């Protein structure tokens, strides 16, 4: 099964010079290379009724917002996220552009049935990949670079894009594919699956993100193609978030401050920077103050009616504040993250189908993040400051419980009694001790699968069911990661400084120990210059051309992109006189050897 891939703008690739100097990659270990077998523990497929019912909120449909010139395409091509069009006097404004061209082009064709006016502006409500990755379906990059078309975002957009989409892209990308169920088989374990906030598939094509050229700092009133709009920073669901108010039509465009038809992810299990719940509540309060007649989120269906909108916004923000405030109350009473998860639940008075149904976020995983954000990763018990390594702890516990066979028998007994959480936890110790223990892997997989089938929350369901596949061997995270890096990394979408900055997170501390090397990059066609200073096993990047650099490289940006992709090696570029090198080539080789090329083994359950 070929998985769909999430657009990850910054999957960490190392320039080909490092590939050429570092030797062969580490082989995939024996557990990861095992062939898929047949699990003897048969778990019949099932899905909760509400999971199937909830899918109606994500039906592919093009909405006109009342009698206004605003159009909202809900999950074009059964993709991930909405695309919104505003038709002005002499042009169009596009808001958010979904995850991939294959989805964005469907929306573009539908919009062209309504209007053939040129696109005057694209607005990104925030930096997440599902809002920025289809821009090329609507505008040409050259028009954005020249300023002929505005590409609008918040002032901190690029910084947040780098911090959240790029620096942790490898592991976040793998976790996202698990969470969004993209590695499941739609005929078997992926039946009835949808991503409750947002749609169905992330897309398999390379995206076409185009960088912003106009940045909003605070509030800004703009008129584009005769359409008056007020853009204001909100910063709740993501730090770079904008909302858009259309005063002439009383339309509020919320982006992901309303995160689709479900209780929101105050923390995303795929991995995110901490989300500020109070800013999120404040953002919704600002929207409430406009008393909109129409509300258009970037996920899910639009709403109309002032009373209905006010009620939804009030309960939605109250659910966020309740989760936050009750967490702080109990944290101050000494509750730990697990205590919080078992103590807090939303009251019945907040039940608004679908807006507070735990189909995307859950109270259990949101409250744990508040503990980390406010207090620490540590629960306060000194015995857990420096705990035993996971493997050693598992070995000791299994020995204490009577050995492998005794633990396996108890795990199997729990599974047969449908005590699946206990079966999964017991078998996890055996898997941790011996990754080649296939009976234990199959048992843990079956327990996770039965939990997953009973789970309506689509994030949790995706992790349960995909992790079962990992244990059985049909999903190998390392191969998923390598596939994403090969298929999805597009250096042309990154500024030169962002591209070079990715190297910081590949410095191998041991290989770089004792090395002090400076390599200057002079990008001739863009007139950019950067010096990369390797010292103390860190990489310091300065936007200058150091005259005393050990090595100076002169090249154009297209060649730099090719080097990052591995389409050409540095040695070939030098021999073909495409790359000019001034200084010590031995130093350049030593520089290359300081970087880590092994993608690792990012197991989620097989560990």
Coordinates of C-alpha atoms in Angstrom, one line a residue:
X1 CA 0.0 0.0 0.0
X2 CA 1.4 3.3 -1.0
X3 CA 0.7 6.0 1.6
X4 CA -0.4 9.5 0.9
X5 CA 2.1 12.0 2.2
X6 CA 1.7 15.2 4.1
X7 CA 3.4 18.3 2.7
X8 CA 6.3 18.9 5.0
X9 CA 8.0 22.0 3.8
X10 CA 11.2 21.4 5.7
X11 CA 11.9 17.7 5.8
X12 CA 15.6 17.6 6.7
X13 CA 17.7 16.8 3.8
X14 CA 21.5 17.0 3.9
X15 CA 23.4 18.4 1.0
X16 CA 25.1 15.9 -1.3
X17 CA 28.5 16.8 0.0
X18 CA 27.6 15.2 3.2
X19 CA 26.2 12.1 1.5
X20 CA 29.4 11.8 -0.4
X21 CA 31.6 12.0 2.7
X22 CA 29.7 10.2 5.4
X23 CA 29.8 6.6 4.2
X24 CA 27.0 4.1 4.0
X25 CA 23.8 4.6 5.9
X26 CA 23.1 2.4 8.9
X27 CA 21.1 -0.6 7.8
X28 CA 17.5 -1.0 8.8
X29 CA 17.4 -3.2 11.9
X30 CA 16.0 -6.7 11.9
X31 CA 12.7 -5.9 13.5
X32 CA 11.9 -3.1 11.1
X33 CA 12.8 -5.4 8.1
X34 CA 10.6 -8.3 9.1
X35 CA 8.0 -9.1 6.5
X36 CA 4.3 -8.6 7.2
X37 CA 2.7 -11.7 8.7
X38 CA -0.8 -12.8 9.6
X39 CA -1.9 -11.9 13.1
X40 CA -3.5 -15.0 14.7
X41 CA -5.6 -12.7 16.9
X42 CA -8.5 -11.8 14.7
X43 CA -10.3 -8.6 15.6
X44 CA -13.5 -8.0 13.6
X45 CA -13.9 -4.5 12.1
X46 CA -16.2 -2.2 13.9
X47 CA -16.8 1.6 14.2
X48 CA -19.0 3.7 16.5
X49 CA -22.3 5.0 15.1
X50 CA -21.3 8.6 15.8
X51 CA -18.1 8.3 13.9
X52 CA -20.1 7.4 10.8
X53 CA -22.7 10.0 11.5
X54 CA -20.2 12.8 12.1
X55 CA -18.8 12.4 8.5
X56 CA -21.7 14.4 7.2
X57 CA -20.1 17.6 8.4
X58 CA -17.2 17.0 6.0
X59 CA -19.2 16.3 2.8
X60 CA -17.6 17.8 -0.2
X61 CA -19.8 20.8 -1.1
X62 CA -19.5 24.3 -2.4
X63 CA -21.4 26.9 -0.3
X64 CA -22.3 30.4 -1.2
X65 CA -22.4 32.4 2.0
X66 CA -25.9 33.8 2.0
X67 CA -26.3 36.3 -0.8
X68 CA -22.7 37.6 -0.3
X69 CA -19.8 37.2 -2.9
X70 CA -18.1 34.7 -0.6
X71 CA -17.8 31.0 -1.5
X72 CA -16.6 28.2 0.7
X73 CA -15.5 24.9 -0.7
X74 CA -15.7 22.3 2.0
X75 CA -13.1 19.5 1.6
X76 CA -12.5 19.9 -2.2
X77 CA -11.7 16.5 -3.7
X78 CA -12.4 14.9 -0.3
X79 CA -9.1 16.5 0.8
X80 CA -8.1 18.2 4.0
X81 CA -9.4 21.7 4.7
X82 CA -11.4 24.3 2.9
X83 CA -10.7 26.9 0.3
X84 CA -12.6 30.2 0.4
X85 CA -13.1 32.7 -2.4
X86 CA -14.3 36.3 -2.3
X87 CA -15.3 37.8 -5.6
X88 CA -14.6 41.5 -5.8
X89 CA -15.2 44.1 -8.5
X90 CA -12.2 43.3 -10.7
X91 CA -10.6 40.3 -9.0
X92 CA -10.7 37.4 -6.5
X93 CA -9.3 36.9 -3.0
X94 CA -8.5 33.3 -2.0
X95 CA -8.3 32.4 1.7
X96 CA -6.4 29.2 2.6
X97 CA -5.3 26.7 0.0
X98 CA -5.5 23.2 1.5
X99 CA -2.8 20.5 1.6
X100 CA -2.0 19.7 -2.0
X101 CA -2.5 20.8 -5.6
X102 CA -4.8 17.8 -6.3
X103 CA -7.3 19.3 -3.9
X104 CA -6.6 23.0 -4.6
X105 CA -7.1 22.5 -8.4
X106 CA -10.6 21.1 -7.8
X107 CA -11.5 24.2 -5.9
X108 CA -9.9 26.4 -8.5
X109 CA -12.0 24.8 -11.3
X110 CA -15.2 25.2 -9.3
X111 CA -14.4 28.8 -8.6
X112 CA -13.8 29.4 -12.3
X113 CA -17.4 28.3 -13.0
X114 CA -18.4 31.3 -10.9
X115 CA -15.9 33.9 -12.0
X116 CA -13.1 34.3 -14.5
X117 CA -11.7 37.3 -12.7
X118 CA -7.9 37.3 -11.9
X119 CA -6.8 36.4 -8.4
X120 CA -5.6 39.6 -6.7
X121 CA -4.6 38.2 -3.3
X122 CA -4.1 35.0 -1.3
X123 CA -4.5 35.1 2.4
X124 CA -3.0 32.5 4.7
X125 CA -4.9 32.4 8.0
X126 CA -1.9 30.7 9.6
X127 CA 1.2 28.7 8.8
X128 CA 0.0 25.1 9.1
X129 CA 0.6 23.0 5.9
X130 CA -3.2 22.4 5.3
X131 CA -3.7 26.1 4.7
X132 CA -0.7 27.1 2.5
X133 CA 0.2 24.1 0.3
X134 CA -2.0 24.7 -2.7
X135 CA -1.4 28.3 -3.5
X136 CA 0.2 27.5 -6.8
X137 CA -3.1 26.3 -8.1
X138 CA -4.4 29.9 -7.9
X139 CA -1.5 32.2 -8.6
X140 CA 2.0 32.1 -10.2
X141 CA 5.0 32.4 -8.0
X142 CA 6.5 35.1 -10.3
X143 CA 3.4 37.3 -9.7
X144 CA 3.9 37.0 -5.9
X145 CA 7.6 37.6 -6.1
X146 CA 7.0 40.8 -8.2
X147 CA 4.2 42.0 -5.9
X148 CA 1.6 41.8 -8.7
X149 CA -0.4 39.5 -6.4
X150 CA -0.5 40.0 -2.6
X151 CA 0.2 36.9 -0.5
X152 CA -0.9 38.0 3.0
X153 CA 0.0 36.5 6.4
X154 CA 0.7 37.5 10.0
X155 CA 4.0 39.2 10.8
X156 CA 5.3 36.1 12.7
X157 CA 4.3 33.6 9.9
X158 CA 7.7 32.8 8.6
X159 CA 9.2 32.3 12.1
X160 CA 6.4 30.0 13.2
X161 CA 6.5 28.1 9.8
X162 CA 10.2 27.3 10.5
X163 CA 9.8 26.5 14.1
X164 CA 6.8 24.2 13.7
X165 CA 6.7 22.9 10.1
X166 CA 10.4 22.5 9.5
X167 CA 12.6 21.9 12.4
X168 CA 10.6 18.9 13.7
X169 CA 9.3 17.9 10.3
X170 CA 10.6 14.3 10.2
X171 CA 9.1 13.0 13.4
X172 CA 6.0 15.3 13.1
X173 CA 5.5 14.1 9.6
X174 CA 5.5 10.4 10.6
X175 CA 3.2 11.1 13.6
X176 CA 0.8 13.1 11.4
X177 CA 0.4 10.2 8.9
X178 CA -0.5 7.9 11.9
X179 CA -2.8 10.4 13.4
X180 CA -4.6 11.2 10.2
X181 CA -5.0 7.6 9.3
X182 CA -3.2 8.0 6.0
X183 CA -1.4 4.6 6.3
X184 CA -4.6 2.6 6.8
X185 CA -6.3 0.5 4.1
X186 CA -9.6 2.1 3.1
X187 CA -11.0 -1.4 2.3
X188 CA -10.2 -2.9 5.7
X189 CA -9.1 -1.1 8.9
X190 CA -9.5 2.3 7.3
X191 CA -13.2 1.9 6.6
X192 CA -15.5 4.7 7.9
X193 CA -12.4 6.7 8.7
X194 CA -12.3 10.5 8.4
X195 CA -10.3 13.3 9.9
X196 CA -13.0 14.7 12.1
X197 CA -11.8 18.4 12.0
X198 CA -10.9 18.5 8.4
X199 CA -11.6 15.9 5.7
X200 CA -10.2 12.7 4.4
X201 CA -6.9 12.6 2.6
X202 CA -3.8 14.8 2.8
X203 CA -2.9 14.4 -0.8
X204 CA -0.1 12.6 -2.6
X205 CA 1.2 15.4 -4.8
X206 CA 3.9 17.9 -4.1
X207 CA 2.4 21.1 -2.7
X208 CA 2.8 24.6 -4.1
X209 CA 3.3 26.8 -1.2
X210 CA 4.2 30.4 -2.2
X211 CA 5.9 32.6 0.5
X212 CA 4.0 35.7 1.7
X213 CA 4.9 39.2 0.5
X214 CA 2.6 41.2 2.8
X215 CA 2.6 40.9 6.6
X216 CA -0.1 42.0 9.1
X217 CA 1.2 43.2 12.4
X218 CA -1.7 43.5 14.8
X219 CA -4.7 44.9 12.8
X220 CA -4.9 46.1 9.3
X221 CA -7.7 47.3 7.1
X222 CA -7.4 46.5 3.4
X223 CA -9.5 47.0 0.3
X224 CA -8.7 44.4 -2.4
X225 CA -10.7 44.3 -5.6
X226 CA -13.2 46.6 -4.0
X227 CA -13.7 44.2 -1.0
X228 CA -13.2 45.9 2.4
X229 CA -11.7 43.7 5.0
X230 CA -10.3 43.9 8.5
X231 CA -7.5 41.4 9.3
X232 CA -6.4 41.0 12.9
X233 CA -4.0 38.7 14.6
X234 CA -5.5 36.2 17.1
X235 CA -2.7 33.7 17.9
X236 CA -4.8 30.9 19.6
X237 CA -4.8 27.7 17.6
X238 CA -1.4 28.8 16.2
X239 CA 0.8 31.7 17.1
X240 CA 0.6 33.1 13.5
X241 CA -3.1 33.1 13.3
X242 CA -5.2 35.8 11.5
X243 CA -9.0 36.2 11.4
X244 CA -10.8 38.2 8.7
X245 CA -13.9 40.4 9.0
X246 CA -15.9 41.5 6.0
X247 CA -17.9 44.5 7.3
X248 CA -20.0 45.0 4.3
X249 CA -21.4 41.5 4.5
X250 CA -21.1 40.7 8.2
X251 CA -19.0 37.6 7.5
X252 CA -16.4 36.4 9.9
X253 CA -13.6 34.1 8.5
X254 CA -12.2 32.3 11.5
X255 CA -9.4 30.1 10.1
X256 CA -8.8 27.4 12.7
X257 CA -9.7 29.4 15.7
X258 CA -12.9 27.4 15.2
X259 CA -11.1 24.1 14.5
X260 CA -13.8 22.4 12.6
X261 CA -16.9 20.5 13.8
X262 CA -15.5 19.2 17.1
X263 CA -13.9 20.0 20.4
X264 CA -10.5 21.4 19.5
X265 CA -7.0 20.1 19.8
X266 CA -5.6 22.4 22.5
X267 CA -2.5 20.2 22.0
X268 CA -2.0 18.1 18.9
X269 CA -0.8 14.5 19.3
X270 CA 1.1 14.8 16.0
X271 CA 3.4 17.3 17.8
X272 CA 3.1 21.1 18.1
X273 CA 4.5 23.9 20.0
X274 CA 2.4 24.7 23.1
X275 CA -0.9 26.3 22.2
X276 CA -2.0 29.3 24.3
X277 CA -5.5 28.6 25.5
X278 CA -6.0 32.1 26.9
X279 CA -5.1 33.6 23.6
X280 CA -7.5 31.2 21.9
X281 CA -10.3 32.2 24.2
X282 CA -9.5 35.9 23.7
X283 CA -9.5 35.3 19.9
X284 CA -13.0 33.9 20.0
X285 CA -14.1 36.8 22.2
X286 CA -12.9 39.2 19.6
X287 CA -14.9 37.4 17.0
X288 CA -18.0 37.4 19.2
X289 CA -17.8 41.2 19.5
X290 CA -18.5 41.6 15.7
X291 CA -21.9 39.8 16.0
X292 CA -21.5 38.1 12.6
X293 CA -24.4 37.0 10.5
X294 CA -22.2 34.4 8.8
X295 CA -19.3 32.5 10.2
X296 CA -16.9 30.6 7.9
X297 CA -14.3 28.3 9.4
X298 CA -11.4 26.9 7.3
X299 CA -12.6 23.4 8.2
X300 CA -16.1 22.1 8.1
X301 CA -19.4 23.8 7.1
X302 CA -20.2 27.5 7.5
X303 CA -22.8 28.8 9.9
X304 CA -25.4 31.5 9.6
X305 CA -27.7 33.3 12.0
X306 CA -26.5 35.7 14.7
X307 CA -28.0 33.9 17.6
X308 CA -26.8 30.4 16.5
X309 CA -23.3 31.8 15.9
X310 CA -23.1 33.5 19.3
X311 CA -24.2 30.4 21.1
X312 CA -21.7 28.3 19.3
X313 CA -18.8 30.7 19.9
X314 CA -19.7 31.1 23.5
X315 CA -19.8 27.4 24.3
X316 CA -16.7 26.7 22.2
X317 CA -14.6 29.3 24.0
X318 CA -16.1 28.2 27.4
X319 CA -15.0 24.6 26.7
X320 CA -11.5 25.8 26.1
X321 CA -11.5 28.0 29.2
X322 CA -13.1 25.2 31.3
X323 CA -10.4 22.7 30.3
X324 CA -7.7 25.2 31.1
X325 CA -9.0 26.6 34.3
X326 CA -9.9 23.3 35.8
X327 CA -6.5 22.0 35.0
X328 CA -4.9 24.9 36.8
X329 CA -7.2 24.4 39.8
X330 CA -6.2 20.8 40.2
X331 CA -2.5 21.3 39.4
X332 CA -2.4 23.6 42.4
X333 CA -3.9 20.8 44.5
X334 CA -1.0 18.5 43.5
X335 CA -2.6 16.6 40.6
X336 CA -0.1 15.1 38.1
X337 CA -0.8 14.9 34.3
X338 CA -2.4 11.4 34.6
X339 CA -4.4 12.6 37.5
X340 CA -5.8 15.5 35.5
X341 CA -6.7 13.2 32.6
X342 CA -8.8 11.0 34.9
X343 CA -10.4 13.9 36.9
X344 CA -11.6 16.4 34.3
X345 CA -14.4 16.0 31.8
X346 CA -16.7 18.5 30.0
X347 CA -20.0 19.1 31.8
X348 CA -23.2 18.1 30.0
X349 CA -24.2 21.8 29.8
X350 CA -21.5 22.3 27.2
X351 CA -22.7 19.5 24.9
X352 CA -23.2 21.1 21.5
X353 CA -23.2 18.6 18.7
X354 CA -20.7 18.7 16.9
X355 CA -18.7 21.7 18.3
X356 CA -17.8 20.2 21.7
X357 CA -17.8 16.5 20.8
X358 CA -14.4 15.0 21.4
X359 CA -13.8 13.8 17.9
X360 CA -10.5 15.7 17.4
X361 CA -9.3 17.0 20.7
X362 CA -9.9 15.2 23.9
X363 CA -9.9 16.5 27.5
X364 CA -7.5 13.6 28.4
X365 CA -4.7 14.7 26.1
X366 CA -5.3 18.4 26.3
X367 CA -5.0 18.7 30.1
X368 CA -1.6 16.9 30.1
X369 CA -0.2 19.6 27.9
X370 CA -1.3 22.3 30.4
X371 CA 0.8 20.6 33.1
X372 CA 3.8 20.6 30.9
X373 CA 3.3 24.2 29.8
X374 CA 2.8 25.6 33.3
X375 CA 4.7 23.4 35.6
X376 CA 7.2 20.9 34.0
X377 CA 7.6 17.6 32.3
X378 CA 8.3 16.3 35.8
X379 CA 5.5 15.3 38.2
X380 CA 7.5 16.2 41.4
X381 CA 8.5 12.8 42.6
X382 CA 12.3 12.7 42.9
X383 CA 12.2 8.9 42.1
X384 CA 11.2 10.0 38.5
X385 CA 13.9 12.7 38.1
X386 CA 16.4 10.1 36.7
X387 CA 14.4 6.9 36.1
X388 CA 15.8 3.7 34.9
X389 CA 16.1 3.4 31.1
X390 CA 12.9 2.0 29.6
X391 CA 14.6 -1.2 28.4
X392 CA 16.2 -1.9 31.8
X393 CA 12.9 -1.2 33.6
X394 CA 11.0 -3.5 31.3
X395 CA 13.6 -6.3 31.9
X396 CA 13.4 -6.0 35.6
X397 CA 9.6 -5.9 35.7
X398 CA 9.2 -8.9 33.5
X399 CA 11.7 -10.8 35.6
X400 CA 9.8 -9.7 38.8
X401 CA 6.5 -10.9 37.3
X402 CA 7.8 -14.3 36.6
X403 CA 9.5 -14.1 33.2
X404 CA 8.4 -13.7 29.6
X405 CA 6.0 -16.6 29.3
X406 CA 4.2 -15.7 32.5
X407 CA 3.7 -12.1 31.4
X408 CA 2.6 -13.2 27.9
X409 CA 0.1 -15.6 29.4
X410 CA -1.4 -12.8 31.6
X411 CA -1.5 -10.4 28.6
X412 CA -3.3 -13.0 26.5
X413 CA -5.7 -13.7 29.4
X414 CA -6.5 -10.0 29.6
X415 CA -7.0 -9.8 25.8
X416 CA -9.4 -12.8 25.9
X417 CA -11.3 -11.0 28.6
X418 CA -11.4 -7.9 26.5
X419 CA -9.3 -6.0 29.0
X420 CA -7.4 -4.6 26.1
X421 CA -5.6 -1.7 27.7
X422 CA -4.0 -4.0 30.2
X423 CA -3.2 -6.5 27.5
X424 CA -1.5 -3.7 25.5
X425 CA 0.5 -2.5 28.5
X426 CA 1.7 -6.0 29.5
X427 CA 2.7 -7.0 26.0
X428 CA 4.5 -3.7 25.5
X429 CA 7.1 -4.8 28.1
X430 CA 7.8 -7.9 26.1
X431 CA 8.1 -6.0 22.8
X432 CA 10.5 -3.6 24.4
X433 CA 12.7 -6.4 25.6
X434 CA 12.7 -8.2 22.3
X435 CA 11.5 -6.6 19.1
X436 CA 11.6 -10.0 17.4
X437 CA 9.0 -11.4 19.8
X438 CA 6.3 -11.7 17.1
X439 CA 3.7 -13.4 19.4
X440 CA 3.9 -10.4 21.7
X441 CA 3.8 -8.0 18.8
X442 CA 0.7 -9.6 17.4
X443 CA -1.0 -9.6 20.8
X444 CA -0.2 -5.9 21.4
X445 CA -1.4 -5.1 17.9
X446 CA -4.7 -6.9 18.4
X447 CA -5.3 -5.2 21.7
X448 CA -4.6 -1.8 20.1
X449 CA -6.8 -2.6 17.1
X450 CA -9.8 -3.5 19.2
X451 CA -9.4 -0.3 21.3
X452 CA -9.1 1.6 18.0
X453 CA -12.2 0.1 16.4
X454 CA -14.2 1.2 19.5
X455 CA -12.8 4.7 19.4
X456 CA -14.7 7.5 17.8
X457 CA -12.0 10.2 18.2
X458 CA -10.3 10.1 14.9
X459 CA -6.8 11.2 16.2
X460 CA -6.8 8.4 18.7
X461 CA -8.3 5.9 16.2
X462 CA -5.6 6.7 13.7
X463 CA -2.8 6.1 16.2
X464 CA -4.3 2.9 17.5
X465 CA -4.9 1.3 14.2
X466 CA -1.7 2.4 12.5
X467 CA 0.4 1.4 15.4
X468 CA -1.2 -2.1 15.1
X469 CA 0.1 -2.2 11.5
X470 CA 3.6 -1.1 12.7
X471 CA 3.7 -4.0 15.2
X472 CA 2.6 -6.4 12.5
X473 CA 5.2 -5.1 10.1
X474 CA 3.1 -3.6 7.4
X475 CA 4.1 0.0 8.4
X476 CA 7.8 0.7 9.0
X477 CA 8.3 4.2 10.3
X478 CA 11.8 4.5 8.9
X479 CA 10.6 3.7 5.4
X480 CA 7.7 6.1 5.8
X481 CA 10.1 8.9 6.8
X482 CA 12.5 8.1 4.0
X483 CA 9.6 8.1 1.5
X484 CA 8.5 11.5 2.7
X485 CA 12.0 12.9 2.5
X486 CA 12.4 11.6 -1.0
X487 CA 9.0 12.6 -2.4
X488 CA 8.0 15.7 -0.5
X489 CA 11.1 17.9 0.2
X490 CA 11.1 20.9 -2.1
X491 CA 13.9 23.3 -1.2
X492 CA 12.7 25.9 -3.7
X493 CA 9.8 26.7 -1.3
X494 CA 12.2 27.8 1.4
X495 CA 14.2 31.0 1.7
X496 CA 18.0 30.4 1.5
X497 CA 18.5 31.1 5.2
X498 CA 15.7 28.7 6.2
X499 CA 17.2 26.0 3.9
X500 CA 20.7 26.3 5.4
X501 CA 19.3 26.6 8.9
X502 CA 17.9 23.0 8.6
X503 CA 21.6 21.8 8.8
X504 CA 21.7 22.9 12.5
X505 CA 19.5 20.0 13.5
X506 CA 21.7 17.4 11.7
X507 CA 25.0 18.2 13.5
X508 CA 26.3 14.9 14.9
X509 CA 27.8 16.1 18.3
X510 CA 30.3 13.2 18.5
X511 CA 31.5 13.5 14.9
X512 CA 31.8 17.3 15.2
X513 CA 33.6 17.2 18.5
X514 CA 36.8 19.3 18.4
X515 CA 36.1 20.7 14.9
X516 CA 36.1 24.4 14.2
X517 CA 35.4 25.1 10.5
X518 CA 33.7 28.0 8.7
X519 CA 32.1 27.5 5.3
X520 CA 30.8 30.5 3.4
X521 CA 28.0 30.3 0.8
X522 CA 27.8 33.1 -1.8
X523 CA 24.6 32.7 -3.8
X524 CA 25.4 34.7 -6.9
X525 CA 22.0 35.1 -8.6
X526 CA 20.2 36.2 -5.4
X527 CA 23.1 38.2 -4.1
X528 CA 22.9 36.4 -0.7
X529 CA 25.7 35.4 1.5
X530 CA 25.9 33.2 4.6
X531 CA 28.7 31.8 6.7
X532 CA 28.2 28.5 8.5
X533 CA 30.5 28.3 11.5
X534 CA 30.9 24.8 13.0
X535 CA 32.2 25.0 16.6
X536 CA 31.5 23.3 19.9
X537 CA 29.3 20.8 18.0
X538 CA 26.8 23.5 17.0
X539 CA 26.3 25.3 13.7
X540 CA 26.1 29.1 13.9
X541 CA 24.8 30.7 10.7
X542 CA 25.5 34.3 10.0
X543 CA 24.1 36.4 7.1
X544 CA 27.5 37.6 6.0
X545 CA 30.3 36.5 3.8
X546 CA 33.3 36.0 6.2
X547 CA 36.5 36.9 4.5
X548 CA 38.5 34.5 6.7
X549 CA 36.2 31.5 6.1
X550 CA 38.1 28.2 5.7
X551 CA 36.1 27.5 2.5
X552 CA 34.0 29.8 0.3
X553 CA 31.5 28.3 -2.1
X554 CA 30.1 30.3 -5.0
X555 CA 27.0 29.0 -6.7
X556 CA 23.5 29.9 -7.8
X557 CA 20.3 29.1 -5.9
X558 CA 19.1 26.5 -8.4
X559 CA 22.3 24.5 -7.8
X560 CA 22.0 24.9 -4.1
X561 CA 18.5 23.3 -4.4
X562 CA 19.9 20.4 -6.4
X563 CA 22.6 19.8 -3.9
X564 CA 20.1 19.6 -1.1
X565 CA 18.0 17.2 -3.1
X566 CA 21.0 15.1 -3.9
X567 CA 20.3 15.5 -7.7
X568 CA 24.0 16.4 -8.0
X569 CA 27.0 15.9 -5.7
X570 CA 29.4 18.6 -4.7
X571 CA 32.2 16.7 -6.4
X572 CA 30.3 16.6 -9.7
X573 CA 29.3 20.2 -9.4
X574 CA 33.0 21.1 -8.9
X575 CA 34.2 19.0 -11.7
X576 CA 31.5 20.4 -14.1
X577 CA 32.6 23.9 -13.0
X578 CA 29.1 24.7 -11.7
X579 CA 30.5 25.3 -8.2
X580 CA 33.5 27.5 -7.4
X581 CA 35.4 26.5 -4.3
X582 CA 38.0 28.8 -2.7
X583 CA 39.9 27.4 0.2
X584 CA 40.6 24.0 1.7
X585 CA 38.7 21.0 0.2
X586 CA 39.9 18.9 3.0
X587 CA 38.2 21.3 5.4
X588 CA 35.1 21.0 3.3
X589 CA 35.2 17.2 3.6
X590 CA 35.7 17.4 7.3
X591 CA 32.8 19.7 7.5
X592 CA 30.6 17.2 5.7
X593 CA 31.6 14.4 8.0
X594 CA 30.2 16.4 11.0
X595 CA 26.6 15.8 10.0
X596 CA 24.2 12.9 10.8
X597 CA 22.6 11.3 7.8
X598 CA 20.9 8.4 9.6
X599 CA 17.1 9.1 9.8
X600 CA 16.9 6.8 12.8
X601 CA 14.1 4.4 13.6
X602 CA 11.1 6.5 14.7
X603 CA 9.0 3.7 16.1
X604 CA 5.8 4.7 17.9
X605 CA 4.7 1.3 19.2
X606 CA 7.6 -1.1 18.4
X607 CA 9.8 0.2 21.2

